[in-house]
Structures are given as C-alpha cells and as structure tokens.
C-alpha cells in the first residue's frame, strides 16, 4: 500500500483546546446515580455513600465538567425534591425513564460528590414542566451568598458557601416528541430567553447553553437551531448539539461516523454564523456538544416501574472504541468552535465505567480513548496536512487515516492521535515534523486487536485495553511508522 504522509507544522494552528471538551454527563437514569456513583453500604462507599472505586476511575479520566441531573429526566424534575433532610424527601415517578426516583441524591449531594471527583458542574434547569421562575430560584439556591429565602435554605441544609455553578443548560432536547412538555422552536426560544434573563439577573457570571436540535435526524433540524438562536442570540453563550452513533450492520459505515459528526458541526457553525449576520451581531456563538457517544438505541430493554433499573447499559467492544476515538478526535479538530463537549454518559448508562451492585467497577473499552484524549489532548490544536486514501461510505468521501494533533507548549509535548479505519491492510505512514526542531518520540500507545467485537466484562476486565508499541527514531524529524489495520494511536513526542 502507498505510504500516507502526514505533515505537522507548529505554526499551522487551529485553536486552544478548551478543557471543557473533556466533560461528561450523569443523569438520574438507570444505575448512573444509584448503584453507580452513590451506593451507601458498598464496601468502597465513603461516609456520604459515594463509591470511592468509581471516584478513582473518574479522576483517571480527568473529566472537566459533569452535566447533571439530565437529560430527559430534567424535564419532569423538581429540584426542590432533592434538597433537605433525606427522610423528608418525596419518592416520585420519573416519567422520562418510567422509573421510581427516591430523591436520596440531589444538587447538594452532587456538589459534594463533584469536589471529591475533582470535577466542575454543568447544571441543567427544567424547561419542560418547570418555569423560568423555578430556574431562577434554583440558581438563587445554588449561587446567591445568603440573606434570601433560597440561599438561606441552602445554608440551613449544610452548605454555607455558595455552590458557584457557572455553567447552566436551559432545558434538554426540547424539540423531541419524547421530551416531557415538548415545545416548538418559537415557544422554546421565548421560554429559554425569559429564563436566561432571570438567571443572568440573579447571577450575571453564569454561562448559558440553549438547546439545539436533539440530533440531525430530527425533521426540524436545522431550522430549530436557527429559530432558537434568533430568539436567544443575545442571552445565550452556547448552542447545544447531541449525537449518538450505532452500528447498523456495516462496520465501515460505522467507523466513518466521525465524518458525519464533522459535517454536523460544520452545519451548526454555519447556522450560528447565519444568525450572527441576521442579527448584525459581533458575538460568535460557540458550541456545547453536550451529548455524544456510541449508543445501541435499537436495543432498549423494557422494564417496569423500578428504582435504579438496568437501563441502557451498553457493553462496548473494540470496534465501538475505535468509532468513539474518531468522534473524540473530531471534537478536537473543531476546537475553534466546540468549547464544551460531554461524553454521555459517565457511569453504567452508555458509559466508560461499569459497576456491579456491591461489587466491582470496571473500565469499558471506550474508557481508554477518552482517557488518552483527555490526558494528552490539551494545548494548541494543529491543522495536520495529510493525503489519506479515501473510501466511499454512507457519509460520503471518508479518509481511511484520520489524524488530530495537539501541541502542548507548556509541557513541551506534541501528541498525534491517529485512527486507521482500513479494514484490509496495515497502513505505512510517513510523519513529517520538520518544523519542530529537536524532538523525540517518547511513547506510542495503540488500541487494536483481532477480535473487533471483544468487550470487557467483570470476569475479564482487561480483554480490550491499549498496549504500548516500541518508539522509533526519526531521520531529521521524519518518522516512518506502520499502523495496523483498524487501530487507534496516541503518538507522543518531547519537543526539546
Ligand atoms: O443520554 C441519554 C439520553 O439521550 C438523554 O437523557 C437525552 O437527552 C438523550 O436523548
């Protein structure tokens, strides 16, 4: 096979990575909260009932923000049910997931948990059954120092210092017919704008995310986004994007998911810039890609009304991890406009971390690409020039070799992430790093394997995990590498 050349030039930069693109999501859904992060009585639980083994894995992922409490759940949630003495909290029907919500974990517990996890909070307000007034009151409870009804209640509930939550979502997927109290774009735009006004009056330091289309598959996409932005352009700071991918029978199409994500981002950025022009605004709207992942949506498990049911507990294979890596790299390659991105979700529910009630917590295959992107994908994104062979997939022309590169000047490190989706052949690559002066390859981490459908289980928790390749020396900063078919690479250099 012909050699693929990749050129990285240190001055061909795209943007600084916003650390918040390594965020995630925890919803009151299935076993994400209960039996996921919170399980009083578990051998690893701390004095608050937070699972220490799960906290440790989350710290390993270096997650920036965690979106909470939903998701679809938030559209029927009364945040006041989750505060105060636990014995007085009501048990409710959660209509979004047809589950029983015991309300033993609420915003105050989430704040305490986040401190232990080393994560910041991206909170969501209910704009389904909830009103703009509720949104303002929740913010007052969380962020106002004291001396008012809601802030004093927080203090009475044991949190003297304000929670200081700076990032807020104005509802969730309000265009979806599955959403509790779905709205059309005009009605949502008006409701979100009024909620935003109240929230910024309560605390003008907060940043707000308005709902974009729930996915490209929505009939109203991308008109929804245009109309919502026309109503909220001045008040909103980010427009949200959501997208999940699943294997619909053709592995190559599935592997090409990053092409679709790239196209989706380009369309939404254009829509934002169109509204900017209509508004004669100087403000550039940024993107919060606050739900992304691989999700086998067609395999839903039916269940009765239950507390913490086993819901949407996808088991991820090596193939899923490769697709996942391509999606994460696409977020990096759009660092100029995507400022926040949340892997949906974090524990048990379509998640990189999987727990057993009373037992273990393990890393799924997707844990590893997230970990390495988050660990080494911080710094300045470079624009690689590469000439990969192309192949036709359901998303159009698709490169078989997909790169993303980040130069961390502070750490004097350059990292090249590479996804090889060639199903038939290993790919010889020539990596030209001439502009970097003296450098040395220090690590080459690979995810590949013969068993594409292998997944980690409680019995065999390291079946799919990365391995380390031998580093090679370059000739005048030109490196020759052979990248095995169907593989993800993290290639690190020390810039001297
Ligand atoms: O992440 C699971 C669900 O997917 C979320 O609750 C919802 O926002 C989306 O449809």
Tab-separated table of N, CA and C in Angstrom, residues 16-17 42 71 86 141 155 158 265-266 275 285 302 306 345 355 370 399 406 447:
chain	number	residue	atom	x	y	z
A	16	UNK	N	-6.831	26.918	20.741
A	16	UNK	CA	-6.511	26.265	22.016
A	16	UNK	C	-7.664	25.328	22.361
A	17	UNK	N	-7.333	24.181	22.873
A	17	UNK	CA	-8.385	23.270	23.356
A	17	UNK	C	-8.970	23.866	24.626
A	42	UNK	N	-21.988	-0.016	50.148
A	42	UNK	CA	-20.992	-0.696	49.310
A	42	UNK	C	-19.661	-0.708	50.071
A	71	UNK	N	-30.349	15.750	30.572
A	71	UNK	CA	-31.084	14.592	30.128
A	71	UNK	C	-32.609	14.790	30.200
A	86	UNK	N	-32.922	13.899	54.145
A	86	UNK	CA	-33.260	12.829	53.193
A	86	UNK	C	-34.569	12.123	53.535
A	141	UNK	N	-30.712	29.478	44.940
A	141	UNK	CA	-30.354	28.481	45.963
A	141	UNK	C	-28.875	28.115	45.852
A	155	UNK	N	-28.010	27.277	53.077
A	155	UNK	CA	-27.148	27.350	54.263
A	155	UNK	C	-27.704	26.432	55.360
A	158	UNK	N	-26.873	22.911	55.140
A	158	UNK	CA	-25.491	22.477	55.386
A	158	UNK	C	-24.439	22.995	54.430
A	265	UNK	N	-21.199	19.370	12.766
A	265	UNK	CA	-20.639	20.571	13.411
A	265	UNK	C	-20.542	21.712	12.394
A	266	UNK	N	-20.094	21.382	11.184
A	266	UNK	CA	-19.979	22.447	10.168
A	266	UNK	C	-21.340	23.096	9.896
A	275	UNK	N	-27.168	33.375	11.776
A	275	UNK	CA	-27.962	34.191	12.715
A	275	UNK	C	-27.128	35.393	13.182
A	285	UNK	N	-21.235	32.747	18.328
A	285	UNK	CA	-21.846	31.708	19.168
A	285	UNK	C	-20.947	30.465	19.181
A	302	UNK	N	-37.017	-3.228	27.881
A	302	UNK	CA	-38.256	-2.802	28.525
A	302	UNK	C	-38.185	-3.084	30.032
A	306	UNK	N	-39.412	0.873	38.404
A	306	UNK	CA	-38.424	0.338	39.360
A	306	UNK	C	-37.494	1.447	39.772
A	345	UNK	N	-22.808	8.708	28.656
A	345	UNK	CA	-22.715	9.300	29.973
A	345	UNK	C	-21.479	8.748	30.680
A	355	UNK	N	-20.394	-0.641	36.781
A	355	UNK	CA	-20.315	-1.141	38.162
A	355	UNK	C	-21.268	-2.318	38.401
A	370	UNK	N	-11.045	7.951	25.668
A	370	UNK	CA	-11.374	9.183	26.400
A	370	UNK	C	-10.203	9.587	27.288
A	399	UNK	N	-11.777	9.564	4.716
A	399	UNK	CA	-10.361	9.196	4.745
A	399	UNK	C	-10.154	7.931	5.564
A	406	UNK	N	-2.191	17.770	18.795
A	406	UNK	CA	-2.222	18.812	19.820
A	406	UNK	C	-0.798	19.073	20.310
A	447	UNK	N	-4.481	0.985	20.333
A	447	UNK	CA	-5.631	0.103	20.576
A	447	UNK	C	-5.933	-0.593	19.262
